[in-house]
Coordinates of C-alpha atoms and ligand atoms in Angstrom, one line a residue:
M1 CA 0.0 0.0 0.0
I2 CA 1.6 3.3 -1.1
K3 CA 1.1 6.0 1.5
A4 CA 1.5 9.8 1.4
I5 CA 5.1 10.9 2.1
T6 CA 6.0 11.6 5.7
G7 CA 5.3 15.2 6.5
T8 CA 2.7 15.7 3.7
K9 CA -1.0 15.7 4.2
D10 CA -4.1 15.2 2.2
I11 CA -6.7 17.9 2.7
L12 CA -9.9 15.9 2.6
P13 CA -13.3 17.2 1.6
S14 CA -14.4 17.2 5.2
E15 CA -11.7 19.8 5.9
I16 CA -11.8 21.8 2.7
F17 CA -14.3 24.4 3.9
K18 CA -11.9 25.5 6.7
W19 CA -9.4 26.2 4.0
Y20 CA -11.9 28.0 1.8
Y21 CA -12.9 30.1 4.8
L22 CA -9.3 31.0 5.6
E23 CA -8.4 31.7 2.0
E24 CA -11.4 33.9 1.6
I25 CA -10.5 36.0 4.7
V26 CA -6.9 36.3 3.5
K27 CA -7.9 37.4 0.1
K28 CA -10.4 39.9 1.4
V29 CA -7.9 41.5 3.8
F30 CA -5.1 41.7 1.3
N31 CA -7.6 43.2 -1.2
I32 CA -8.7 45.9 1.4
Y33 CA -5.0 46.9 1.8
N34 CA -4.6 47.0 -1.9
Y35 CA -2.1 44.1 -2.3
L36 CA -2.2 42.2 -5.6
E37 CA -1.6 38.5 -6.0
I38 CA 1.6 37.1 -7.4
R39 CA 2.1 33.4 -8.3
T40 CA 5.7 32.2 -8.8
P41 CA 6.8 28.7 -9.8
I42 CA 7.0 25.8 -7.3
F43 CA 10.7 25.3 -8.1
E44 CA 13.5 27.7 -8.7
N45 CA 17.3 27.6 -9.2
T46 CA 18.8 26.5 -6.0
S47 CA 21.2 29.4 -5.9
L48 CA 18.2 31.8 -5.5
F49 CA 17.5 30.4 -2.1
S50 CA 21.1 29.9 -0.9
R51 CA 21.9 33.5 -1.9
S52 CA 18.9 35.1 -0.2
I53 CA 18.0 33.0 2.8
G54 CA 21.7 32.4 3.6
E55 CA 24.0 29.4 3.3
E56 CA 24.3 28.9 7.0
T57 CA 20.6 28.9 7.9
D58 CA 18.8 25.7 8.8
I59 CA 16.6 26.1 5.8
V60 CA 19.4 26.1 3.3
S61 CA 21.9 23.9 5.0
K62 CA 19.6 21.1 5.9
E63 CA 16.0 21.5 4.9
M64 CA 15.7 22.1 1.2
Y65 CA 14.3 19.7 -1.3
T66 CA 17.0 20.0 -3.9
M67 CA 17.6 17.8 -7.0
I68 CA 19.5 17.8 -10.1
D69 CA 17.2 17.8 -13.1
R70 CA 17.8 15.9 -16.4
S71 CA 19.6 18.9 -17.8
G72 CA 22.1 18.9 -14.9
N73 CA 20.6 22.0 -13.2
S74 CA 20.3 22.2 -9.4
I75 CA 16.7 23.1 -8.7
T76 CA 14.9 23.4 -5.3
L77 CA 11.2 23.2 -4.3
K78 CA 10.5 26.6 -2.7
P79 CA 11.0 26.6 1.1
E80 CA 9.5 30.2 1.3
M81 CA 8.2 32.9 -1.1
T82 CA 10.2 36.0 -0.5
A83 CA 13.1 34.9 -2.7
G84 CA 10.9 34.0 -5.6
V85 CA 8.9 37.2 -5.3
V86 CA 12.1 39.3 -5.3
R87 CA 13.4 37.3 -8.3
A88 CA 10.2 37.9 -10.2
F89 CA 10.3 41.6 -9.2
I90 CA 13.8 42.0 -10.6
E91 CA 13.1 39.8 -13.7
H92 CA 10.0 41.7 -14.8
S93 CA 11.3 45.2 -13.8
L94 CA 8.3 45.7 -11.6
G95 CA 10.0 48.5 -9.8
E96 CA 10.2 50.5 -13.0
K97 CA 6.4 50.1 -13.6
N98 CA 5.4 51.0 -10.1
S99 CA 7.5 52.7 -7.5
L100 CA 5.8 50.7 -4.8
N101 CA 4.7 47.1 -5.4
K102 CA 2.3 45.6 -2.8
L103 CA 2.1 41.8 -3.5
Y104 CA 0.5 38.8 -1.8
Y105 CA 0.5 35.1 -2.2
I106 CA -1.0 31.8 -1.0
S107 CA 1.1 28.8 -1.9
P108 CA 2.6 25.4 -0.8
M109 CA 6.1 25.4 0.6
F110 CA 8.6 22.6 1.1
R111 CA 11.1 22.0 3.9
Q112 CA 12.5 18.7 5.1
E113 CA 12.0 19.3 8.8
R114 CA 11.2 16.7 11.4
P115 CA 7.4 16.5 11.2
Q116 CA 5.3 17.1 14.3
A117 CA 2.0 18.9 15.1
G118 CA 2.0 22.1 13.1
R119 CA 5.2 21.2 11.3
L120 CA 5.0 19.6 7.9
R121 CA 7.3 19.0 5.0
Q122 CA 4.8 20.4 2.5
F123 CA 2.9 23.2 4.2
H124 CA 1.0 26.3 3.0
Q125 CA 1.8 29.9 3.6
F126 CA -0.1 33.1 2.8
G127 CA 2.0 36.2 2.9
A128 CA 2.7 39.7 1.6
E129 CA 5.7 41.6 0.4
A130 CA 5.8 45.4 -0.2
L131 CA 8.8 46.4 -2.4
G132 CA 9.9 50.0 -2.9
S133 CA 9.5 51.9 0.3
N134 CA 11.4 52.2 3.6
S135 CA 8.4 53.7 5.4
P136 CA 8.0 52.2 8.9
F137 CA 4.2 52.4 8.2
L138 CA 4.7 49.4 5.9
D139 CA 6.4 47.4 8.6
A140 CA 3.4 48.2 10.8
E141 CA 1.0 47.5 8.0
M142 CA 2.3 44.0 7.7
I143 CA 1.8 43.4 11.4
E144 CA -1.6 45.0 11.2
M145 CA -2.7 42.8 8.3
A146 CA -1.5 39.6 9.9
Y147 CA -3.1 40.6 13.2
F148 CA -6.3 41.5 11.4
I149 CA -6.5 38.2 9.6
L150 CA -5.9 36.2 12.8
K151 CA -8.5 38.3 14.7
Q152 CA -11.1 37.9 11.9
L153 CA -10.6 34.1 12.4
G154 CA -11.6 34.6 16.0
L155 CA -8.2 33.8 17.5
K156 CA -7.7 35.5 20.9
D157 CA -4.7 33.9 22.5
I158 CA -2.1 35.5 20.2
I159 CA 0.9 37.7 21.0
V160 CA 2.8 40.0 18.6
K161 CA 6.5 40.1 19.2
I162 CA 8.8 42.7 17.5
N163 CA 12.5 43.4 17.4
S164 CA 14.9 45.4 15.3
L165 CA 18.1 43.9 13.9
G166 CA 19.4 47.3 12.8
T167 CA 21.5 47.9 9.7
N168 CA 24.4 45.6 8.6
Q169 CA 26.9 48.0 10.3
S170 CA 25.1 48.2 13.6
R171 CA 24.5 44.4 13.6
E172 CA 28.2 43.7 13.0
I173 CA 29.1 45.8 16.1
Y174 CA 26.5 43.9 18.1
K175 CA 27.8 40.5 16.9
K176 CA 31.3 41.4 18.1
E177 CA 29.9 42.3 21.5
L178 CA 27.9 39.1 21.6
R179 CA 31.0 37.1 20.7
K180 CA 33.0 38.9 23.4
F181 CA 30.2 38.0 25.9
L182 CA 30.0 34.4 24.9
I183 CA 33.6 33.5 24.3
D184 CA 34.4 32.3 27.8
K185 CA 30.9 30.6 28.2
K186 CA 31.1 28.8 24.9
D187 CA 31.9 25.4 26.3
K188 CA 28.7 25.5 28.3
L189 CA 26.5 26.1 25.3
S190 CA 24.5 23.4 23.6
D191 CA 26.2 21.7 20.6
E192 CA 23.9 23.5 18.2
S193 CA 24.8 26.9 19.7
K194 CA 28.5 26.0 19.7
N195 CA 28.2 25.4 16.0
R196 CA 26.2 28.7 15.5
F197 CA 28.9 30.5 17.5
E198 CA 31.2 29.9 14.5
K199 CA 28.8 30.2 11.7
N200 CA 25.8 32.4 12.6
I201 CA 26.3 33.8 16.0
L202 CA 23.0 35.8 16.1
R203 CA 21.0 32.6 15.9
I204 CA 22.3 31.5 19.3
L205 CA 19.7 34.0 20.6
D206 CA 17.0 31.8 19.1
S207 CA 18.2 28.7 21.0
K208 CA 15.6 26.4 22.5
S209 CA 18.0 25.1 25.1
E210 CA 17.1 26.3 28.6
L211 CA 20.8 26.4 29.7
D212 CA 21.6 28.5 26.6
Q213 CA 18.8 30.9 27.5
E214 CA 20.1 31.2 31.1
I215 CA 23.5 32.1 29.8
L216 CA 22.0 34.6 27.5
Q217 CA 20.1 36.4 30.2
Q218 CA 23.1 38.7 30.9
A219 CA 24.0 39.0 27.2
P220 CA 24.0 42.5 25.6
S221 CA 20.8 43.4 23.8
I222 CA 20.7 44.1 20.1
I223 CA 18.4 47.1 20.7
D224 CA 21.2 48.9 22.6
F225 CA 23.4 48.8 19.5
L226 CA 21.0 50.2 17.0
D227 CA 22.2 53.2 15.0
E228 CA 20.2 56.4 14.9
E229 CA 18.4 55.5 11.7
S230 CA 17.3 52.1 12.9
K231 CA 16.3 53.4 16.3
E232 CA 14.1 56.0 14.8
H233 CA 12.6 53.5 12.4
F234 CA 11.8 51.1 15.3
E235 CA 10.3 54.0 17.3
E236 CA 7.9 54.8 14.5
V237 CA 6.8 51.2 14.0
K238 CA 6.0 51.1 17.7
I239 CA 4.1 54.4 17.7
Y240 CA 2.1 53.3 14.7
L241 CA 1.2 49.9 16.4
L242 CA 0.2 51.8 19.6
E243 CA -2.0 54.1 17.6
L244 CA -3.6 51.1 16.0
N245 CA -4.2 49.4 19.3
I246 CA -2.2 46.4 18.4
P247 CA -0.7 45.0 21.5
F248 CA 2.9 43.9 21.1
E249 CA 5.9 42.8 23.1
I250 CA 9.5 43.7 22.4
D251 CA 11.6 40.5 22.1
T252 CA 15.3 41.4 21.7
K253 CA 16.1 37.8 20.9
L254 CA 13.8 37.6 17.9
V255 CA 16.4 37.2 15.1
R256 CA 14.4 34.8 12.9
G257 CA 15.8 31.9 10.8
L258 CA 16.5 33.7 7.5
D259 CA 19.5 35.9 6.9
Y260 CA 18.0 38.7 4.8
Y261 CA 16.5 40.8 7.5
T262 CA 17.5 44.3 8.4
K263 CA 15.8 46.5 11.0
T264 CA 12.3 45.3 11.9
T265 CA 11.5 41.6 12.6
F266 CA 8.3 40.3 14.0
E267 CA 6.3 37.2 14.8
I268 CA 2.9 36.4 16.0
I269 CA 2.8 33.5 18.5
S270 CA -0.2 31.4 19.6
N271 CA -0.2 29.8 23.0
K272 CA -2.6 27.2 21.6
V273 CA -0.6 25.1 19.2
G274 CA 2.2 23.6 21.3
A275 CA 5.8 23.7 20.4
Q276 CA 5.3 25.1 16.9
S277 CA 3.9 28.3 18.2
S278 CA 4.8 30.8 15.6
L279 CA 1.8 31.5 13.4
C280 CA 3.5 34.0 11.2
G281 CA 6.8 35.9 10.9
G282 CA 8.4 38.5 8.8
G283 CA 10.4 41.7 8.7
R284 CA 12.2 44.2 6.6
Y285 CA 14.9 43.3 4.0
D286 CA 16.3 46.5 2.6
L287 CA 19.4 44.8 1.1
L288 CA 17.9 41.7 -0.5
I289 CA 16.9 43.0 -3.8
E290 CA 20.3 44.5 -4.5
Q291 CA 21.9 41.4 -3.2
L292 CA 20.0 39.4 -5.8
G293 CA 21.1 41.7 -8.6
G294 CA 18.3 44.3 -8.7
K295 CA 18.4 48.0 -8.2
S296 CA 18.7 48.9 -4.5
T297 CA 15.1 48.8 -3.3
P298 CA 13.8 48.4 0.3
G299 CA 11.3 45.7 1.1
V300 CA 9.3 44.3 3.9
G301 CA 6.9 41.3 4.3
F302 CA 5.6 38.4 6.3
A303 CA 4.4 34.9 5.8
A304 CA 2.0 32.8 7.9
G305 CA 1.6 29.1 8.2
M306 CA -1.9 28.0 7.3
E307 CA -1.8 24.6 8.9
R308 CA -0.7 26.2 12.2
I309 CA -3.4 28.8 12.0
L310 CA -6.1 26.2 11.4
L311 CA -4.7 24.2 14.3
A312 CA -4.9 27.3 16.5
C313 CA -8.5 27.9 15.3
E314 CA -9.4 24.3 16.2
N315 CA -7.7 24.5 19.6
E316 CA -9.4 27.8 20.3
N317 CA -12.6 26.4 19.0
T318 CA -13.2 29.4 16.8
F319 CA -15.1 27.6 14.0
N320 CA -16.6 24.3 13.4
F321 CA -17.2 23.3 9.8
S322 CA -18.2 19.8 9.3
I323 CA -20.2 19.8 6.1
R324 CA -21.8 22.5 4.0
N325 CA -25.5 23.0 3.5
I326 CA -27.0 22.1 0.2
D327 CA -30.1 23.9 -1.1
I328 CA -32.3 21.2 -2.5
F329 CA -32.4 17.4 -2.3
I330 CA -34.8 15.8 -4.8
I331 CA -36.5 12.7 -3.6
R332 CA -38.2 10.4 -6.1
L333 CA -40.9 8.0 -5.1
D334 CA -40.7 5.8 -8.2
K335 CA -37.6 4.6 -9.9
E336 CA -39.1 5.3 -13.3
L337 CA -38.9 9.0 -12.5
N338 CA -35.0 9.1 -12.5
L339 CA -34.9 11.1 -15.8
K340 CA -37.4 13.6 -14.6
V341 CA -35.5 14.1 -11.3
A342 CA -32.3 14.7 -13.3
Q343 CA -34.1 17.3 -15.4
I344 CA -35.4 19.1 -12.3
A345 CA -31.9 19.0 -10.8
S346 CA -30.4 20.4 -13.9
Y347 CA -33.0 23.2 -14.0
F348 CA -32.1 24.4 -10.4
R349 CA -28.4 23.9 -10.8
N350 CA -28.6 26.2 -13.8
K351 CA -30.1 28.8 -11.6
G352 CA -27.1 28.5 -9.2
F353 CA -28.6 26.3 -6.5
I354 CA -26.7 23.4 -4.9
V355 CA -28.8 20.4 -5.8
E356 CA -28.4 16.7 -5.0
Y357 CA -30.4 13.6 -5.7
D358 CA -30.1 9.9 -5.3
Y359 CA -27.9 7.9 -7.7
L360 CA -28.0 4.7 -5.7
N361 CA -31.6 3.7 -6.1
R362 CA -32.2 4.1 -2.4
S363 CA -35.6 3.8 -0.7
V364 CA -37.6 6.9 0.0
K365 CA -36.7 6.7 3.7
S366 CA -33.0 6.6 3.0
Q367 CA -33.3 9.4 0.5
M368 CA -34.9 11.5 3.2
R369 CA -32.1 10.5 5.6
E370 CA -29.5 11.5 3.0
A371 CA -31.2 14.9 2.6
N372 CA -30.9 15.5 6.3
R373 CA -27.3 14.2 6.4
L374 CA -26.4 16.8 3.8
N375 CA -28.2 19.5 5.8
S376 CA -30.4 20.2 2.8
K377 CA -32.6 23.3 3.2
F378 CA -35.4 21.9 1.0
A379 CA -36.6 18.7 -0.5
I380 CA -38.5 18.4 -3.7
I381 CA -40.6 15.3 -3.8
V382 CA -41.4 13.8 -7.2
G383 CA -43.9 11.0 -7.6
G384 CA -47.2 9.5 -6.4
E385 CA -50.6 11.1 -6.8
E386 CA -49.2 14.6 -7.1
Y387 CA -47.0 13.7 -10.0
K388 CA -49.9 12.2 -11.8
R389 CA -51.7 15.6 -11.4
G390 CA -48.6 17.3 -12.8
E391 CA -47.4 18.6 -9.4
I392 CA -44.4 18.2 -7.2
I393 CA -44.0 19.0 -3.5
L394 CA -41.5 21.5 -2.0
K395 CA -40.8 20.7 1.6
N396 CA -38.9 23.1 3.9
L397 CA -36.7 20.8 5.9
S398 CA -36.1 23.2 8.7
D399 CA -39.7 23.8 9.7
G400 CA -41.4 20.9 7.9
S401 CA -43.9 23.1 6.0
Q402 CA -44.7 22.1 2.4
R403 CA -46.4 23.4 -0.7
N404 CA -47.4 21.9 -4.1
F405 CA -46.2 23.5 -7.3
Q406 CA -46.9 22.8 -11.0
L407 CA -44.2 20.7 -12.7
N408 CA -44.3 23.1 -15.6
Q409 CA -43.8 26.1 -13.4
L410 CA -40.6 25.3 -11.6
N411 CA -39.7 29.0 -11.8
E412 CA -42.3 29.7 -9.1
I413 CA -40.2 27.6 -6.7
I414 CA -37.1 29.9 -7.0
D415 CA -38.5 32.6 -4.8
W416 CA -39.2 30.1 -2.1
V417 CA -35.8 28.4 -2.0
K418 CA -33.7 31.6 -2.3
Ligands
HAM501 P1 9.3 31.7 8.3 O1 9.3 32.1 9.7 O2 10.3 30.7 7.8 O3 9.3 33.0 7.4 O4 7.9 31.0 7.9 C1 6.7 31.8 8.2 C2 5.6 30.9 8.8 O5 5.5 29.7 8.0 C3 6.0 30.3 10.2 O6 5.7 31.3 11.2 C4 5.1 29.1 10.3 O7 3.8 29.5 10.7 C5 5.1 28.6 8.9 N1 6.0 27.5 8.7 C6 7.3 27.5 8.5 N2 7.8 26.3 8.4 C7 6.8 25.4 8.6 C8 6.6 24.0 8.5 N3 7.6 23.2 8.4 N4 5.4 23.5 8.7 C9 4.3 24.3 8.9 N5 4.4 25.6 8.9 C10 5.6 26.2 8.7 C11 9.3 33.0 6.0 O8 9.1 32.0 5.3 C12 9.6 34.3 5.4 N6 9.6 34.2 3.9 C13 8.6 35.3 5.9 C14 8.8 36.7 5.2 C15 8.2 37.2 4.2 N7 9.7 37.6 5.6 C16 9.6 38.6 4.8 N8 8.7 38.4 3.9

């Protein structure tokens, strides 16, 4: 028996309405903020990701699905969207057409991580990128949009965390200080942090080890090393968030797992999804476009994990979709009437109603049961004495009331079932 690959998941019809619901809210909110959708390919040249996300990050060094195709090119299934969006932005000179490009996406992503609740190898993100402005209002707008979507979904137990990584220059000074602070404590750090000490020292701040975190308590804070420009930018982001009544915490250890960030980083965390608590994350990346060969252009964005959000919704009990309602279930009393039933179904489907009938030659009783199971609002009953008189019965299944209609005047039913 061939099974789905570990870390991938089928989305079954019984779950699909949650996804539609989430996608609808996401599209509505991005539309309100005037973001337009962009769709980039599922796979890209591997170098796009290593050059943007960073060679030493977990994503690039151990999580990417990379393969050599039949032409000998190294290609990678996208582990995130920002790199692809920036590639497309440069390739199609979008910056020349519009000075500010506000883009959004909904797409599957691929990372070979150890699967657990809320962590998959194929997962889905929605997200947004604004390319072309260094306004702190856009940093805040990203947080506001993400927060707005999560609130619209009914999530309550969420926390916004923000930080600033400053400019490259200020960050380098900070890294030196952090190195100075950690050098004589290095041996006590976890193996992973020892490794990061050499390769990507900032990521030690992200460590999950309790002992590491204890050591880090006295560590210098990145916020204290911000240059004037970054400090001012961070202040403005905070003021805007305060004005918008978006509660936030400053987390000076929030460095994120991708190397392209400058200045603002943020995450929204849920207390209701276990270890994989980050529902969304993002930040500013003012150097990335230039780094990938484009004209120097600032950018800011975020992405959210849709499986995690749906898990949080389930755990907070914010919605409960089991099955959708249908409008009409047509019940036939005699098997000879199958063709008539199909015609009536076709008539109402053409008018836009969701219509179902029995294809399994079931008894009248079990057709009725099926109509109820499908939460049908109405039943149309075809057959018996009424049919001989050229009539059918329309039954309202919520209150049990019913009315007869002429078979040749189905249009009269429309007003009743609307
Ligand atoms: P990220 O933090 O790597 O950022 O991912 C964003 C979100 O995707 C996470 O907060 C999480 O909800 C979800 N996610 C990540 N990995 C998995 C996984 N294995 N299974 C399930 N969900 C997952 C980025 O991807 C950046 N591109 C965000 C960004 C956009 N920054 C600027 N613009």
